[in-house]
Amino acid sequence: MSSLVWDVLYPSSKIRAVMAVSLVWIIITSIFYKRNAYQSVLINSWGGPSSASNIKVQNPGRSEDNSLNWVDFTAPIGNNRTPSKDDQVKNCVIPQLLENDPVMMKFYKKLAPPKCTDEEWLYVENGTVRFSKSAILKHKRLTCDYYPLIRDGDFAIKYGAPVKNIADGHKMTSDFFKGVCRSLATNETNLSIYSGIHYSEDRAKRKKYEGATTLDKFPFFWHDARKRGYLTSWCNAVSGPFNWRMLGFNEAPTDFYTRPYYMAVKKDLKSKVAHCIRARTESRVWLDYFKDIFLMYPKQRKFLFHFSADFSHDDNNPMTIVRFRFCNCCSCCFVF
Ligand SMILES: *[C@@H]1O[C@H](CO)[C@@H](O)[C@H](O)[C@H]1NC(C)=O
Ligand SMILES: *[C@@H]1O[C@H](CO)[C@@H](O)[C@H](O)[C@H]1NC(C)=O
Ligand SMILES: *[C@@H]1O[C@H](CO)[C@@H](O)[C@H](O)[C@H]1NC(C)=O
């Protein structure tokens, strides 16, 4: 896994880049939905101390040795052959490192989780915009406008024409939007930027699609997955490796693509509390998006590459405020 990821993200000519982000935390989750059974592979690398226990498979029934379960993306859908572990790992030597090495532990600091005190009057639920109960109770005659967030290349965003005065339960027409709410009684304004999943027939019928459509010809793995009918997602909070000294993508590389959302947050929404996006922690927002994909597209096969450099870039310790656990892929548990 890691050689694939590193080769994609940092070709060998970019060794310095590899060094710079060597402590980055990566989660790759590729999930394969079958009508009556979930098969999921969750590879969780914490960058630092690593051992075989970092590689977890949540479907012991299908894994011969209970530790690894390989999925052959080159095989047509329906072919259940999983290559033997030996085929796959013979060239990959997993280093045995001490988890609590005192040399490293002296740099470890446990940070307090942020208290996100901002209020959000709206939230997203199953592709709809909801008004929060506390806002309805507290603010008389609440009116909210929906501004769809539109991707304008990989380095710009814009907002579409607003839908004025939306009702609770308004169906999203874009994956991201800006909500501007006013309470007439007190004349307070509240602005937030939300991410959620907009249900689209095209996506739902992905199985019928053949051929990737992005302009970027780099053979990213998600193109292969997409050609085989998988919904794809590349998610990285804020700036990513493809936009830092690189030109990014002319077209969104994957079906779900959070870059416009994080650009909007950075541009339009400064939270008073570090590591918060309005009422929620950054890690929670990041995970909610992941969760929404499962809620909105429960039956589709998915290849999701969700990555966040921000929690551990330059400094590993912010990782200590990211607290969550994955129970199973379709009813995620979060601890904050
Ligand atoms: C989400 O909304 C769709 C309709 O768009 C509905 O069919 C589905 O049951 C809803 N799912 C949940 C978990 O509420
Ligand atoms: C709220 O107050 C601002 C001035 O602070 C005013 O321009 C605006 O029209 C008011 N909005 C409402 C709905 O009363
Ligand atoms: C949103 O409303 C709360 C009060 O309910 C206020 O403290 C906060 O400043 C508002 N946010 C913005 C961006 O105006």
PDB file of C-alpha atoms and ligand atoms in Angstrom, residues 125-128 171 199 294-296 298, ligand 1:
ATOM      1  CA  GLU A 125     -28.429  15.747   6.832  1.00  0.00           C
ATOM      2  CA  ASN A 126     -28.748  13.163   4.092  1.00  0.00           C
ATOM      3  CA  GLY A 127     -28.437  15.689   1.294  1.00  0.00           C
ATOM      4  CA  THR A 128     -30.803  18.200   2.862  1.00  0.00           C
ATOM      5  CA  LYS A 171     -32.663  19.528  -0.894  1.00  0.00           C
ATOM      6  CA  TYR A 199     -27.499  13.029  -4.642  1.00  0.00           C
ATOM      7  CA  PHE A 294     -22.106   6.238   2.813  1.00  0.00           C
ATOM      8  CA  LEU A 295     -25.423   7.676   3.849  1.00  0.00           C
ATOM      9  CA  MET A 296     -26.222   9.050   0.401  1.00  0.00           C
ATOM     10  CA  PRO A 298     -25.212   3.143   0.389  1.00  0.00           C
TER      11      PRO A 298
HETATM   12  C1  LIG B   1     -31.944   9.744   2.564  1.00  0.00           C
HETATM   13  O1  LIG B   1     -32.781  10.333   1.612  1.00  0.00           O
HETATM   14  C2  LIG B   1     -33.252   9.453   0.602  1.00  0.00           C
HETATM   15  C3  LIG B   1     -34.081  10.276  -0.366  1.00  0.00           C
HETATM   16  O2  LIG B   1     -33.280  11.214  -0.991  1.00  0.00           O
HETATM   17  C4  LIG B   1     -34.071   8.354   1.222  1.00  0.00           C
HETATM   18  O3  LIG B   1     -34.480   7.448   0.232  1.00  0.00           O
HETATM   19  C5  LIG B   1     -33.236   7.636   2.253  1.00  0.00           C
HETATM   20  O4  LIG B   1     -34.022   6.686   2.919  1.00  0.00           O
HETATM   21  C6  LIG B   1     -32.670   8.640   3.257  1.00  0.00           C
HETATM   22  N1  LIG B   1     -31.764   7.920   4.148  1.00  0.00           N
HETATM   23  C7  LIG B   1     -31.772   8.095   5.446  1.00  0.00           C
HETATM   24  C8  LIG B   1     -30.790   7.286   6.209  1.00  0.00           C
HETATM   25  O5  LIG B   1     -32.526   8.872   5.987  1.00  0.00           O
END
